[in-house]
Amino acid sequence: MAYADIYAASLNDPEGFWMEQAGKIDWLTPPTRALNGEKAPFYSWFADGRLNACWNAVDRHVEAGRGKQIAIKHVSPITHSTKGITYAELQARVASLAGALRAKGVQKGDRVIIYMPMIPEALEAMLACARLGAIHSVVFGGFAAHELAVRINDCTPKAIIAASCGLEPGRVVHYKPLLDKAIEEATHKPEFCVVFQREQEVAKLIEGRDVAWHTFQYGVEPAECVPVEGDHPAYILYTSGTTGQPKGVVRATGGHLVALNWTMKAIYDIDAGDVFWAASDVGWVVGHSYICYGPLIAGATTIVYEGKPVGTPDAGAFWRVMQNQRVKSFFTAPTALRAIKREDPEGKLIAEYNLRSLKTVYLAGERADPDTILWAQRHLNVPVIDHWWQTESGWAIAANPMGIEPLPVKLGSPSVPMPGYDIRVLDEGGHQMAPGELGAIAIKLPLPPGTLPTLWNAAERFVKSYLTHFPGYYETGDAGYIDEDGYVYIMARTDDVINVAGHRLSTGAMEEVLASHRDVAECAVIGVSDALKGQSPMGFLCLNKGTNREPAEVVKECVALMRDKIGPVADFKRACVVERLPKTRSGKILRGTMVKIADGQEFKTPATIDDPAILDEIRVALKTLGYPAA
Ligand code: COA
Ligand code: AMP
């Protein structure tokens, strides 16, 4: 069937469409129906079916005779090692870990936080939880102890699984002290922690609380897969909202597996035995869907890459992995390609590798700028496909379905809506905009399987954040338009979320950190344009009256505070002290206007501004930081 027929079928007969897709994964009890809307706007999918995510990702491939095939390939240019794990080995390792977790009391429904770098054990920990029906919550290694503590308090894990360290180029990330600090700060205490000791650093364990990954598995019975209901949460993944309290996106098991299974062929053109590589991190949604679950459900080989696009050791790192591992479909963030392009604009390093296996490159995480797409197309000679999605959706909302019908690529567009996503562009009043007109992007309810059914412990916040502004729709938080051919264009966020190197960050959360500095009376954080990272955060600080602190000192302390509270991933390196912030008469800080000044864009002084003279002060302050950049 062609794309248009598939898409139409998904909207006209969602029940039939998704039940057919559900038949392509393994169930202990097949669902009798797909959608349950009795508690709308809280929808569930496949609620009366029973299945297990680990079974679908691992065991069923062993059962089908694919046990000897490599499931996970760990490629680490940082440790100069490459290691493969077959599906049969993965099954044994995961069953053993799950058995040990079960012996320590972890059961279906318990939460387990995973705080690990890009090593196969991170996937094994996720799958071991899934095997028991425990709900994992992976926390990205670039977050500081405080962010980990916030997540511990919110999802109240029975256990935390961590590694002794992570490895960034030229720097060992000491996970264990961060873990200890987070547990000390959190009001909820896990019953125990499992620590995977890496060669590069052996962490000191706390007696009575910590157990070592290997020793706690000695002598335990491996665990079998525990069947869970289709709407049982598989995981919670925290993402930035507009405040310091992240949103715990819940993913329900059945819809998650059914949708990912559909995408592996339809979008990524991956069959069992193919090699798929998403160069992201397990701490992000891309890592959940396309480093762990998606490729494994498809019976493919997934690459776990511990390295960077540049500097580990050079800008040829990606091409080397693609050649050596015979990668068929590759997924990364545009910022990674920009980093490579900056070091190797002529693509000379690309020419050194045999990339015959590579069929398609997929980009997501931020808007793919046409220059980057053209550069990649020219040098890689394969289709470069932008696709748009969010932590909340778990899989592409708009994409180019390369496995069913490659559509013409339109630069600047992530192409067309995927099945079940009825995308509309609305004005402030909720009226549909004409093709080509810019508005808020919303999706008509219900959302398809695999998308968030709610937020963990925060059903009211779920409704308020996503479903209230446009009744009957899910508000994506993105603005853009749809053209005459039905291609979607994502242009900006409508909230205070910024996107730094493909990482979603909250300026509100950063402002909360700055405001906690004893000399800061008031502050604002904006996202300014950055040629490499898309956006970069910049802080404006108003100091307490009467303080005699040197502005430069306070700025330095604020930069350190942000690294300590949110973590290096915030990439907060620029701030300045100003007398006042530009505000409307009702007191709203004019962040959008500040962004325009920093980016050197034309703008109209807002009619509601309290004192237009402040904009000149902001202009002067930005100049001292080198903005607008030439
Ligand atoms: N653990 C600990 N620290 C981490 C980390 C992790 N897992 N990941 C990143 N950091 C740190 C980095 O070391 C850096 O610290 P520094 O300030 O001491 O240098 C900081 O967080 C910012 O990291 P990053 O945004 O990665 O910037 P970078 O300058 O190190 O690298 C790129 C720039 C473009 C190469 C890099 O951002 C990149 O590869 N981006 C792709 C993003 C991506 O895959 N996103 C996933 C969504 S699809
Ligand atoms: P995250 O939840 O971290 O995956 O971030 C999701 C947000 O990243 C989206 O809401 C968009 O703002 C942005 N984003 C992701 N993919 C794209 C894309 N292909 N084009 C434009 N923006 C994107």
XYZ file of C-alpha atoms and ligand atoms in Angstrom:
701
model
C 0.000 0.000 0.000
C 1.119 3.555 -0.675
C 1.676 6.083 2.095
C -1.556 7.995 1.433
C -3.655 4.815 1.751
C -1.913 3.738 4.934
C -2.293 7.155 6.498
C -5.968 7.388 5.509
C -6.631 3.881 6.882
C -5.040 4.836 10.220
C -7.408 7.796 10.611
C -10.558 6.248 9.122
C -10.271 2.912 10.884
C -7.799 3.227 13.761
C -9.171 0.098 15.388
C -8.598 -2.063 12.320
C -5.283 -0.463 11.437
C -3.675 -0.837 14.862
C -5.143 -4.280 15.583
C -3.475 -5.470 12.405
C -0.158 -3.980 13.556
C -0.627 -5.518 17.013
C -0.725 -8.922 15.351
C 2.913 -8.466 14.316
C 4.317 -8.705 17.838
C 3.992 -11.487 20.431
C 1.230 -11.441 23.057
C 0.483 -13.915 25.834
C -3.103 -12.800 25.557
C -3.851 -10.899 22.358
C -5.890 -7.726 22.879
C -9.547 -7.876 21.885
C -9.564 -4.209 20.998
C -7.067 -1.464 20.266
C -8.344 1.852 21.640
C -10.105 2.424 24.917
C -11.544 5.924 25.200
C -13.834 5.389 28.179
C -11.703 7.672 30.354
C -11.065 10.288 27.667
C -8.991 12.416 27.487
C -6.970 9.610 29.111
C -6.831 7.065 26.310
C -5.286 3.627 26.464
C -4.270 1.148 23.787
C -4.403 -2.658 23.883
C -5.321 -2.537 27.581
C -6.785 -6.034 27.755
C -3.838 -7.738 26.046
C -0.939 -9.227 28.000
C 2.641 -9.192 26.758
C 6.240 -8.597 27.764
C 8.594 -6.045 26.206
C 11.753 -8.031 26.906
C 10.254 -11.132 25.329
C 9.491 -9.172 22.186
C 12.922 -7.521 22.091
C 15.040 -10.538 22.970
C 13.586 -13.976 23.698
C 11.387 -14.314 20.657
C 14.377 -13.867 18.356
C 16.260 -16.617 20.171
C 13.182 -18.812 19.920
C 12.999 -18.062 16.190
C 16.570 -19.296 15.712
C 18.376 -15.950 15.634
C 20.261 -16.552 18.901
C 23.674 -16.359 17.240
C 23.049 -13.026 15.586
C 24.612 -9.943 17.168
C 21.948 -7.990 19.035
C 24.113 -5.225 20.495
C 27.409 -3.936 19.180
C 29.252 -1.700 21.583
C 31.650 0.607 19.767
C 33.728 2.820 21.993
C 36.381 4.978 20.368
C 36.979 6.366 23.854
C 38.110 3.007 25.278
C 39.309 1.743 21.864
C 37.086 -1.308 22.068
C 34.377 -3.024 20.060
C 32.301 -5.840 21.489
C 29.319 -7.801 20.197
C 26.597 -9.499 22.224
C 24.420 -12.101 20.507
C 20.696 -12.389 21.104
C 21.276 -15.648 23.041
C 23.910 -13.990 25.232
C 21.669 -10.992 25.734
C 18.830 -13.243 26.824
C 21.057 -15.010 29.384
C 22.516 -11.746 30.704
C 19.165 -10.019 31.022
C 17.480 -13.042 32.636
C 20.290 -13.265 35.177
C 20.146 -9.554 36.032
C 16.362 -9.685 36.267
C 16.644 -12.738 38.533
C 19.005 -10.868 40.846
C 16.730 -7.816 40.934
C 13.776 -10.079 41.707
C 15.735 -11.767 44.497
C 16.186 -8.300 46.039
C 12.451 -7.703 45.880
C 11.919 -5.860 42.593
C 8.510 -6.722 41.163
C 6.067 -5.680 38.496
C 5.187 -1.997 38.897
C 8.236 -1.080 41.016
C 10.271 1.779 39.669
C 13.996 1.437 38.963
C 16.200 4.394 38.024
C 19.029 3.692 35.599
C 21.949 6.134 35.594
C 24.477 4.764 33.147
C 26.695 5.772 30.237
C 26.643 4.332 26.731
C 27.494 0.734 27.542
C 25.482 -2.417 26.728
C 24.750 -2.858 30.427
C 22.485 0.208 30.228
C 20.273 -1.637 27.714
C 20.509 -4.818 29.760
C 19.283 -2.917 32.812
C 16.334 -1.523 30.840
C 15.456 -4.953 29.468
C 15.833 -6.635 32.881
C 13.280 -4.194 34.295
C 10.987 -4.852 31.342
C 11.392 -8.593 31.931
C 9.982 -8.198 35.441
C 7.353 -5.618 34.518
C 9.278 -3.082 36.625
C 9.127 0.496 35.329
C 12.502 1.948 34.454
C 13.442 5.568 34.391
C 16.747 6.298 32.705
C 18.483 9.523 33.727
C 20.961 11.041 31.266
C 24.555 11.021 32.537
C 25.086 14.693 31.742
C 22.619 15.703 34.470
C 23.939 16.700 37.886
C 23.073 15.171 41.257
C 20.222 17.599 41.904
C 18.404 16.619 38.705
C 18.818 12.972 39.654
C 17.442 13.743 43.132
C 14.372 15.449 41.635
C 13.676 12.308 39.595
C 14.259 10.019 42.588
C 11.676 11.962 44.578
C 9.166 11.930 41.757
C 9.217 8.279 40.763
C 10.287 6.839 44.161
C 12.415 3.955 42.829
C 12.927 0.758 44.783
C 16.394 0.477 43.264
C 18.908 2.477 41.262
C 21.208 0.837 38.746
C 24.323 2.866 37.982
C 27.812 2.545 36.593
C 30.937 3.589 38.408
C 31.764 6.135 35.712
C 31.067 7.545 32.304
C 33.709 8.620 29.815
C 33.643 11.959 28.074
C 36.566 12.888 25.820
C 39.461 13.721 28.152
C 37.324 13.455 31.268
C 36.017 10.694 33.501
C 32.486 11.412 34.724
C 32.395 10.139 38.290
C 28.863 8.758 38.520
C 29.128 7.280 41.995
C 29.699 10.549 43.920
C 26.834 12.080 41.899
C 24.627 9.129 42.795
C 25.545 9.358 46.498
C 24.925 13.115 46.539
C 21.555 12.695 44.813
C 20.404 10.040 47.296
C 21.546 12.233 50.153
C 19.557 15.175 48.770
C 16.429 13.177 47.895
C 13.745 12.642 50.490
C 12.917 9.236 49.017
C 15.637 6.622 49.544
C 15.967 3.577 47.273
C 16.249 0.225 49.036
C 19.425 -0.655 47.184
C 21.756 0.388 44.380
C 23.428 -1.862 41.837
C 26.786 -0.555 40.629
C 28.440 -1.724 37.440
C 32.161 -1.307 38.055
C 33.989 -0.212 34.939
C 37.673 -0.856 34.346
C 38.348 2.856 34.232
C 37.124 3.465 37.767
C 36.157 1.213 40.642
C 33.712 3.025 42.877
C 33.555 2.593 46.642
C 30.338 0.810 47.569
C 28.246 1.756 50.596
C 27.755 -1.312 52.747
C 24.166 -2.324 53.254
C 22.971 -0.201 50.319
C 25.144 -0.897 47.299
C 25.691 -4.194 45.532
C 28.102 -4.902 42.688
C 26.540 -5.766 39.333
C 28.329 -9.117 39.003
C 28.387 -10.382 42.575
C 24.713 -9.814 43.254
C 23.870 -12.105 40.339
C 25.841 -15.091 41.729
C 23.695 -18.097 42.448
C 20.333 -16.516 41.643
C 17.711 -18.104 39.415
C 17.357 -16.362 36.050
C 13.965 -14.684 35.714
C 11.375 -15.516 33.077
C 9.355 -12.794 31.355
C 6.457 -11.507 33.471
C 3.374 -10.759 31.355
C 1.968 -7.256 31.827
C -1.210 -5.578 30.619
C -0.982 -3.634 27.366
C -1.373 -0.334 29.207
C 1.144 -1.166 31.929
C 3.872 1.528 32.028
C 7.087 0.302 30.449
C 9.038 3.349 31.486
C 9.006 6.920 32.709
C 11.260 9.376 30.924
C 11.634 12.862 32.315
C 11.724 15.784 29.928
C 11.952 19.529 30.295
C 8.814 21.508 30.828
C 8.677 25.187 31.564
C 9.541 24.845 35.262
C 12.303 23.215 37.298
C 10.078 20.177 37.830
C 10.576 17.929 34.798
C 7.636 16.096 33.274
C 7.616 12.326 33.758
C 6.432 11.050 30.390
C 4.831 7.616 30.787
C 5.116 5.021 28.017
C 2.610 2.174 28.007
C 4.003 -1.219 26.988
C 1.607 -2.442 24.275
C 1.326 0.702 22.190
C 5.054 1.327 22.535
C 5.984 -2.045 21.041
C 3.325 -2.046 18.340
C 4.208 1.459 17.145
C 7.976 0.948 17.242
C 7.634 -2.318 15.365
C 5.691 -0.510 12.636
C 8.294 2.272 12.374
C 11.311 -0.010 12.031
C 10.230 -1.158 8.593
C 7.956 1.642 7.442
C 10.184 4.586 8.355
C 13.683 3.138 8.785
C 13.429 0.277 6.277
C 14.997 -2.160 8.737
C 14.450 -5.927 8.659
C 15.752 -8.608 11.008
C 19.512 -8.977 10.566
C 20.092 -5.395 9.380
C 22.344 -3.004 11.298
C 20.719 0.112 12.702
C 22.562 2.918 14.451
C 21.076 5.793 16.412
C 23.976 7.949 17.586
C 22.175 9.361 20.576
C 22.214 8.420 24.261
C 20.009 5.997 26.181
C 19.109 8.927 28.438
C 17.001 10.492 25.679
C 13.853 9.264 23.995
C 15.795 8.521 20.810
C 17.914 6.157 22.862
C 14.881 4.432 24.377
C 13.092 3.961 21.076
C 15.964 3.496 18.648
C 19.037 2.344 20.528
C 17.166 -0.099 22.732
C 13.624 -1.207 21.959
C 12.974 -0.488 18.259
C 15.949 -2.236 16.623
C 15.761 -5.154 19.048
C 12.038 -5.679 18.467
C 12.857 -5.792 14.757
C 15.577 -8.408 15.368
C 18.222 -6.031 14.021
C 21.684 -5.264 15.374
C 21.777 -2.034 17.352
C 24.956 -0.034 17.845
C 25.735 1.405 21.267
C 28.261 4.142 20.525
C 30.354 5.653 23.265
C 31.934 8.560 21.482
C 31.299 11.859 19.761
C 30.980 12.873 16.125
C 34.267 14.796 16.371
C 37.288 14.489 18.614
C 37.016 10.745 19.258
C 39.513 10.866 17.655
C 38.494 12.814 14.533
C 35.628 13.914 12.294
C 35.720 10.541 10.510
C 34.445 8.666 13.578
C 30.885 8.210 12.291
C 31.976 7.013 8.846
C 34.443 4.553 10.376
C 31.692 2.963 12.466
C 29.322 2.850 9.488
C 31.917 1.124 7.329
C 33.155 -1.338 9.959
C 29.731 -2.266 11.260
C 27.971 -2.149 7.872
C 25.297 0.237 9.101
C 22.203 0.368 6.888
C 20.156 3.151 8.510
C 21.730 5.877 10.579
C 20.024 8.339 12.909
C 21.603 11.414 14.467
C 20.924 15.040 15.391
C 21.701 17.807 12.861
C 24.111 19.367 15.368
C 26.351 16.297 15.106
C 26.579 16.721 11.317
C 27.254 20.440 11.770
C 30.123 19.569 14.115
C 31.589 17.247 11.456
C 30.995 19.716 8.634
C 32.835 22.406 10.582
C 35.937 20.216 10.835
C 35.707 18.556 7.442
C 33.761 20.922 5.168
C 34.877 19.147 2.006
C 33.914 15.741 3.359
C 37.449 14.465 2.718
C 37.236 11.996 5.580
C 33.973 10.604 4.219
C 35.741 9.691 0.990
C 38.203 7.540 2.947
C 35.526 5.036 3.947
C 33.464 2.473 2.116
C 29.885 3.388 2.927
C 28.214 0.982 0.539
C 25.988 -0.479 3.268
C 24.517 2.920 4.167
C 21.106 3.477 2.607
C 19.546 6.374 4.525
C 20.411 9.019 7.121
C 17.693 10.223 9.516
C 17.814 13.471 11.467
C 15.752 14.610 14.453
C 15.964 16.402 17.763
C 15.949 19.909 16.298
C 15.144 21.565 13.000
C 17.403 20.240 10.253
C 18.723 23.289 8.463
C 18.803 22.944 4.659
C 22.582 23.612 4.493
C 23.332 20.631 6.682
C 20.974 18.373 4.741
C 22.481 19.445 1.409
C 26.011 18.922 2.695
C 25.168 15.426 3.931
C 23.326 14.519 0.719
C 26.223 15.694 -1.393
C 28.913 13.829 0.498
C 27.075 10.687 1.542
C 25.070 10.271 -1.625
C 22.046 8.809 0.163
C 18.670 10.304 1.127
C 18.901 12.495 4.232
C 15.566 12.425 5.988
C 14.457 14.944 8.584
C 11.733 13.675 10.914
C 9.963 15.353 13.795
C 8.994 13.940 17.145
C 9.166 14.475 20.884
C 9.767 12.605 24.118
C 6.000 12.653 24.504
C 5.296 10.969 21.177
C 7.996 8.287 21.454
C 8.156 7.936 17.669
C 7.940 10.162 14.620
C 4.921 12.442 14.319
C 6.034 13.477 10.839
C 8.515 11.584 8.698
C 9.249 10.222 5.260
C 8.158 6.572 5.162
C 11.250 5.225 3.398
C 10.304 1.593 3.951
C 6.915 1.865 2.282
C 7.121 4.732 -0.171
C 9.988 7.220 -0.234
C 8.386 10.622 -0.817
C 10.164 13.585 -2.378
C 12.276 15.411 0.213
C 11.388 19.066 0.748
C 14.220 20.923 2.423
C 13.193 22.392 5.770
C 10.308 19.955 6.233
C 10.235 16.691 8.208
C 7.756 15.542 5.541
C 4.288 14.183 6.253
C 2.179 12.960 9.205
C 2.684 9.390 10.331
C -0.263 7.013 10.937
C -2.661 8.081 13.653
C -1.316 11.616 13.894
C -4.020 14.024 12.709
C -1.864 17.163 12.677
C -3.551 20.558 12.585
C -2.191 24.097 12.613
C -4.299 26.332 14.859
C -4.500 30.015 15.647
C -4.709 31.344 19.204
C -8.481 30.793 19.201
C -8.124 27.172 18.085
C -9.243 27.770 14.484
C -7.563 25.844 11.747
C -5.116 27.868 9.640
C -4.936 27.751 5.868
C -2.039 25.909 4.187
C 1.177 27.896 4.500
C -0.025 29.927 7.486
C 2.009 29.785 10.677
C 0.315 28.661 13.878
C 0.487 26.349 16.870
C 0.830 22.707 15.916
C -1.701 20.470 17.591
C -2.761 16.863 17.096
C -6.367 15.813 17.194
C -7.108 13.331 19.998
C -6.720 10.451 20.431
C -3.000 10.191 19.844
C -1.829 6.926 18.277
C -0.342 4.009 20.258
C 3.099 4.528 21.773
C 2.458 8.157 22.719
C 2.170 9.319 26.315
C -1.086 8.338 28.060
C -0.307 10.676 30.989
C 2.480 12.126 33.144
C 3.743 10.128 36.094
C 2.007 11.225 39.291
C 0.744 14.301 37.507
C -2.478 13.612 35.611
C -3.667 17.176 36.193
C -0.437 18.610 34.858
C -0.808 16.354 31.815
C -4.221 17.837 31.077
C -3.099 21.390 31.830
C 0.138 21.226 29.842
C -1.092 19.474 26.746
C -4.875 19.260 26.485
C -6.338 22.491 27.836
C -5.233 25.221 25.444
C -6.929 23.563 22.467
C -9.779 21.336 23.715
C -9.886 18.057 21.814
C -6.267 18.389 20.734
C -2.806 17.618 22.056
C -0.700 20.783 22.025
C 2.800 19.936 20.793
C 4.490 23.133 21.999
C 5.867 23.614 18.491
C 4.807 26.228 15.953
C 4.888 25.838 12.200
C 2.748 25.290 9.144
C 1.552 22.678 6.673
C 1.942 23.341 2.941
C -0.449 22.587 0.074
C 1.040 19.103 -0.336
C 0.529 18.231 3.321
C 4.214 18.619 4.276
C 4.736 19.817 7.837
C 7.223 22.566 8.751
C 8.389 22.986 12.361
C 9.702 26.482 12.935
C 9.903 27.262 16.674
C 8.733 26.396 20.171
C 5.766 28.228 21.601
C 7.018 27.850 25.190
C 10.195 28.487 27.177
C 11.868 25.307 26.039
C 15.105 25.678 24.094
C 17.011 23.141 22.068
C 20.770 22.997 22.651
C 22.704 20.469 20.546
C 19.520 18.427 20.104
C 18.924 18.470 23.867
C 15.675 19.917 25.140
C 16.229 22.299 28.051
C 13.967 24.539 30.080
C 14.908 28.194 30.444
C 12.468 28.288 33.384
C 14.468 25.601 35.174
C 17.677 27.541 34.510
C 16.108 30.729 35.844
C 15.172 28.887 39.044
C 18.832 27.948 39.494
C 20.077 31.502 38.882
C 17.447 32.940 41.209
C 18.789 30.718 43.994
C 22.137 32.576 43.934
C 22.247 34.837 46.971
C 23.215 37.978 45.013
C 20.656 37.574 42.233
C 17.449 39.568 42.652
C 15.943 38.796 39.270
C 17.015 36.990 36.143
C 16.083 35.787 32.669
C 17.472 33.035 30.483
C 17.015 33.075 26.729
C 18.118 30.791 23.909
C 20.277 32.612 21.368
C 21.118 31.223 17.937
C 24.253 29.121 17.786
C 25.842 28.008 14.525
C 26.833 24.609 15.932
C 24.298 23.773 18.610
C 21.203 25.450 17.135
C 20.586 27.373 20.332
C 22.652 28.254 23.337
C 21.433 29.552 26.717
C 22.306 33.053 27.880
C 21.549 34.539 31.292
C 20.742 38.076 32.377
C 21.189 38.835 36.054
C 19.929 41.767 38.111
C 21.823 41.866 41.389
C 20.375 42.692 44.785
C 20.369 46.394 45.583
C 23.364 47.405 47.659
C 25.474 44.384 46.804
C 29.115 45.241 46.284
C 29.974 42.024 44.448
C 31.946 42.239 41.213
C 29.540 41.365 38.353
C 32.150 39.105 36.720
C 32.482 37.107 39.927
C 28.742 36.591 40.226
C 28.567 35.496 36.586
C 31.342 32.965 37.200
C 29.540 31.617 40.248
C 26.272 31.364 38.332
C 27.939 29.386 35.535
C 29.371 26.994 38.149
C 26.034 26.799 39.962
C 24.231 25.784 36.783
C 26.761 23.041 36.105
C 26.372 21.844 39.677
C 22.560 21.961 39.734
C 21.473 21.014 36.214
C 24.712 19.573 34.863
C 27.169 20.069 32.015
C 24.441 19.248 29.504
C 22.863 22.688 30.179
C 25.893 24.152 28.412
C 25.343 27.387 30.320
C 28.488 29.436 29.753
C 27.316 32.981 29.025
C 25.657 35.511 31.321
C 25.827 39.233 32.043
C 24.731 41.583 34.777
C 22.147 44.237 33.862
C 20.383 46.913 35.877
C 16.878 45.946 34.784
C 15.047 43.468 32.568
C 12.728 44.591 29.777
C 9.133 43.899 30.801
C 5.597 44.551 29.740
C 3.510 46.824 31.914
C 1.971 43.727 33.446
C 5.442 42.495 34.439
C 6.087 39.813 31.819
C 9.753 39.620 30.828
C 10.178 40.239 27.088
C 12.405 37.249 26.390
C 11.397 37.046 22.729
C 12.547 40.628 22.124
C 15.849 39.919 23.882
C 16.385 36.900 21.613
C 15.809 39.068 18.546
C 18.352 41.651 19.745
C 20.910 38.905 20.449
C 20.329 37.306 17.050
C 20.488 40.666 15.251
C 16.952 40.278 13.893
C 14.575 43.087 13.013
C 11.881 43.627 15.622
C 9.162 46.050 16.622
C 9.341 47.438 20.134
C 6.329 45.806 21.830
C 3.518 48.271 22.419
C 3.073 46.918 25.935
C 6.687 47.556 27.002
C 7.064 49.324 30.319
C 10.245 51.264 29.499
C 11.692 51.041 25.966
C 15.030 52.500 27.149
C 15.840 49.175 28.815
C 16.208 47.580 25.396
C 19.263 49.792 24.780
C 20.788 48.591 28.032
C 20.224 45.004 26.911
C 21.794 45.803 23.540
C 24.924 47.162 25.263
C 25.155 44.157 27.583
C 24.819 41.758 24.649
C 27.528 43.610 22.746
C 29.983 42.948 25.583
C 29.262 39.235 25.071
C 29.838 39.526 21.316
C 26.164 39.525 20.242
C 24.753 39.830 17.699
C 27.456 37.587 16.287
C 28.952 38.810 13.010
N 27.701 12.527 30.664
C 28.371 13.544 31.221
N 28.598 14.717 30.600
C 28.123 14.853 29.360
C 27.412 13.835 28.710
C 27.206 12.628 29.416
N 26.535 11.615 28.889
N 27.074 14.268 27.477
C 27.542 15.506 27.357
N 28.187 15.865 28.494
C 28.882 17.118 28.757
C 29.986 17.345 27.756
O 31.189 16.719 28.179
C 30.114 18.862 27.791
O 30.834 19.194 28.944
P 31.893 20.403 28.950
O 31.053 21.635 29.123
O 32.744 20.095 30.125
O 32.632 20.364 27.654
C 28.685 19.339 28.027
O 27.982 18.201 28.585
C 27.961 19.765 26.768
O 27.937 18.625 25.920
P 27.497 18.621 24.402
O 26.217 19.355 24.244
O 27.527 17.217 23.919
O 28.580 19.508 23.692
P 30.023 19.177 23.198
O 30.629 20.521 22.923
O 30.733 18.238 24.094
O 29.782 18.424 21.786
C 28.478 18.018 19.801
C 29.117 19.067 20.704
C 27.719 18.704 18.688
C 29.577 17.151 19.232
C 27.518 17.182 20.633
O 26.609 18.043 21.259
C 26.747 16.116 19.906
O 27.224 15.081 19.520
N 25.453 16.325 19.773
C 24.530 15.341 19.262
C 23.366 15.392 20.214
C 22.492 14.207 20.222
O 22.829 13.128 19.812
N 21.310 14.462 20.759
C 20.337 13.459 21.018
C 19.024 13.833 20.442
S 18.768 12.947 18.940
P 12.665 16.007 22.780
O 11.429 15.797 23.557
O 13.871 16.218 23.625
O 12.878 14.949 21.741
O 12.467 17.372 22.000
C 11.366 17.526 21.162
C 11.402 18.859 20.512
O 12.567 18.980 19.686
C 10.249 19.086 19.581
O 9.067 19.487 20.242
C 10.802 20.144 18.658
O 10.766 21.402 19.259
C 12.241 19.707 18.509
N 12.397 18.835 17.351
C 12.600 17.514 17.341
N 12.733 17.048 16.080
C 12.606 18.112 15.265
C 12.626 18.301 13.835
N 12.864 17.295 13.016
N 12.418 19.548 13.366
C 12.207 20.578 14.202
N 12.180 20.467 15.541
C 12.379 19.261 16.074
